[in-house]
Short mmCIF file of C-alpha atoms in Angstrom, two decimals:
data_model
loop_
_atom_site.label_atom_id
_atom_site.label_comp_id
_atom_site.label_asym_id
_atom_site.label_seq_id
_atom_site.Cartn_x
_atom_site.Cartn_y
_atom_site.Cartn_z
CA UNK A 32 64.75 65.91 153.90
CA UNK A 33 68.43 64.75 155.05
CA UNK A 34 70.84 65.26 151.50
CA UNK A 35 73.27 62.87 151.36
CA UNK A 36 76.83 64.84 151.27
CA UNK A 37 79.04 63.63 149.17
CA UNK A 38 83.53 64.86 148.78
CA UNK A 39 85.70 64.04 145.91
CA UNK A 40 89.09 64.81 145.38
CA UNK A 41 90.68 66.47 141.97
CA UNK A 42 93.78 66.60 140.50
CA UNK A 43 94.77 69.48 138.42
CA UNK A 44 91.01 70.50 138.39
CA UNK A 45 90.81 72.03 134.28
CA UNK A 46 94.93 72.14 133.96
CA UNK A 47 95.17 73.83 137.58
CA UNK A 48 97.78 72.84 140.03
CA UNK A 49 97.91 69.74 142.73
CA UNK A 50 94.33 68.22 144.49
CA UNK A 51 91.72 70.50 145.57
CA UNK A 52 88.15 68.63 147.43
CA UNK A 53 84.97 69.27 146.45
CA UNK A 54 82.26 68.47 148.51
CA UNK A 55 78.92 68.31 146.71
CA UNK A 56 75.76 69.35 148.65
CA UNK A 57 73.22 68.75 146.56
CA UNK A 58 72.65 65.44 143.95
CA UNK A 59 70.85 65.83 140.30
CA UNK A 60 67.58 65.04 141.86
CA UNK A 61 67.80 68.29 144.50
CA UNK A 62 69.33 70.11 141.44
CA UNK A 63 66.91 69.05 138.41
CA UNK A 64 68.77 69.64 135.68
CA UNK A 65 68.48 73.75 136.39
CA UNK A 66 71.88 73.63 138.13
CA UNK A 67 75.30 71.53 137.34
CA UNK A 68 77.08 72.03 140.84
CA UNK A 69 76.16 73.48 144.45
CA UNK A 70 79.43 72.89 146.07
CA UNK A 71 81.91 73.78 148.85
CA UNK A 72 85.43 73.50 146.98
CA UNK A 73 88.42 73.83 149.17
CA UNK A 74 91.68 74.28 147.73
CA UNK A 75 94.70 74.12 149.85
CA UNK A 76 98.09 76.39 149.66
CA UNK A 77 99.31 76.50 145.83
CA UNK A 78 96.68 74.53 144.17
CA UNK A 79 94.66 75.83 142.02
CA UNK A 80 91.50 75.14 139.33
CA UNK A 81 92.96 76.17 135.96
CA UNK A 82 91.68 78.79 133.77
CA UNK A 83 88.58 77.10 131.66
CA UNK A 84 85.27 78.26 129.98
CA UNK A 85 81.76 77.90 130.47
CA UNK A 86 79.87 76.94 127.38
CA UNK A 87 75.89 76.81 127.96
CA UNK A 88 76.17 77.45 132.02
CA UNK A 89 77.48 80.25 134.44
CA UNK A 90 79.61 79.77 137.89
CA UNK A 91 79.83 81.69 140.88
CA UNK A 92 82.05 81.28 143.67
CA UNK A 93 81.61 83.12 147.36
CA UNK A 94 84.76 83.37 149.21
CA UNK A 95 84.08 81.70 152.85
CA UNK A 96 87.83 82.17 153.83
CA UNK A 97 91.46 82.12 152.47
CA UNK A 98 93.28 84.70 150.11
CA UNK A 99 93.52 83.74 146.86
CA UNK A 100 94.08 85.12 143.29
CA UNK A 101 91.15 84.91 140.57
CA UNK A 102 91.60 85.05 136.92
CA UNK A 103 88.43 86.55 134.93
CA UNK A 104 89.60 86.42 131.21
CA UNK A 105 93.19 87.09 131.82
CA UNK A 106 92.42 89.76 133.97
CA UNK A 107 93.79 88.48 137.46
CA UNK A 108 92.22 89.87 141.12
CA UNK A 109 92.72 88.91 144.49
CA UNK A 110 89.78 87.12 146.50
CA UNK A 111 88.93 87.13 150.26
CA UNK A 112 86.48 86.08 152.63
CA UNK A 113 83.23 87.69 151.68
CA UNK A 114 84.14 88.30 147.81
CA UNK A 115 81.75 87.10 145.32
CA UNK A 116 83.10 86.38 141.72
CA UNK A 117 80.86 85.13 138.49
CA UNK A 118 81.81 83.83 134.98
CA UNK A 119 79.08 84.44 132.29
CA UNK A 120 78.11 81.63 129.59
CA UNK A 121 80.88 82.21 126.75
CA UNK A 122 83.54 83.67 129.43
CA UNK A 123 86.67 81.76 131.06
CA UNK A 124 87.93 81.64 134.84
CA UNK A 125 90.07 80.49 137.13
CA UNK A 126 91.61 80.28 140.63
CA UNK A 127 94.28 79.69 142.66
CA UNK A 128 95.30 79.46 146.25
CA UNK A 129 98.26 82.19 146.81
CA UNK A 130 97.87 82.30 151.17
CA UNK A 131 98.99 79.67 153.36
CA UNK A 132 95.74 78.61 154.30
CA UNK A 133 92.49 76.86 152.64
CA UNK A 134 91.29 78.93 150.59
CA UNK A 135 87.66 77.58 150.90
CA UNK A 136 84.49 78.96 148.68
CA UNK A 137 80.58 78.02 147.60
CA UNK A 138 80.61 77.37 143.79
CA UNK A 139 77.19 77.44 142.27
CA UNK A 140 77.10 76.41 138.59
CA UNK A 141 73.68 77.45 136.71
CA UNK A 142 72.48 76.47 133.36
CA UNK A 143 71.83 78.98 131.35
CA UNK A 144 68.25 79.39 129.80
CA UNK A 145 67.72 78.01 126.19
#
């Protein structure tokens, strides 16, 4: 089966900074209703996807490529290519783009069992 990509741009993605593109690679029906998001989110020099919480779901990212910095709670780290982060149901997160190139990752958002 062919899945129908789909990109959409966002502006201050949860408070964050400027437009960031997330292309969605899989629809609800690929997904059903065990995921929210498989992605590939790219965001570009100084933009960023505020700091927000997940309530009832988890997120990972995997860094494909770019340097950026990633905020897990407060606590701030820097990301690279190959770096794999993940926010727990209840916890907050963010990112942001600190390199002069894309800083371009996977984001996989579960739901969390009930």
């Amino acid at each position: 089966m062919l899945i129908e990509i789909n990109t959409v741009t966002a502006k201050n993605k949860a408070g964050g900074k400027n437009e960031i593109y997330i292309t969605h690679l899989l629809g609800a029906e690929e997904l059903a209703g065990q995921c929210k998001m498989f992605a590939r989110v790219v965001i570009p020099p100084g933009a960023s996807i505020g700091e927000h919480y997940h309530y009832g779901d988890t997120e990972t990212y995997h860094i494909l490529s770019g340097v950026g910095t990633y905020s897990d709670n407060g606590d701030i780290y820097e990301v690279n290519a190959g770096d794999t982060t993940f926010c727990p149901d209840g916890s907050m997160h963010g990112i942001e783009n600190k390199g002069t190139e894309d800083l371009i990752f996977m984001a996989l958002i579960i739901n969390s069992p009930k």
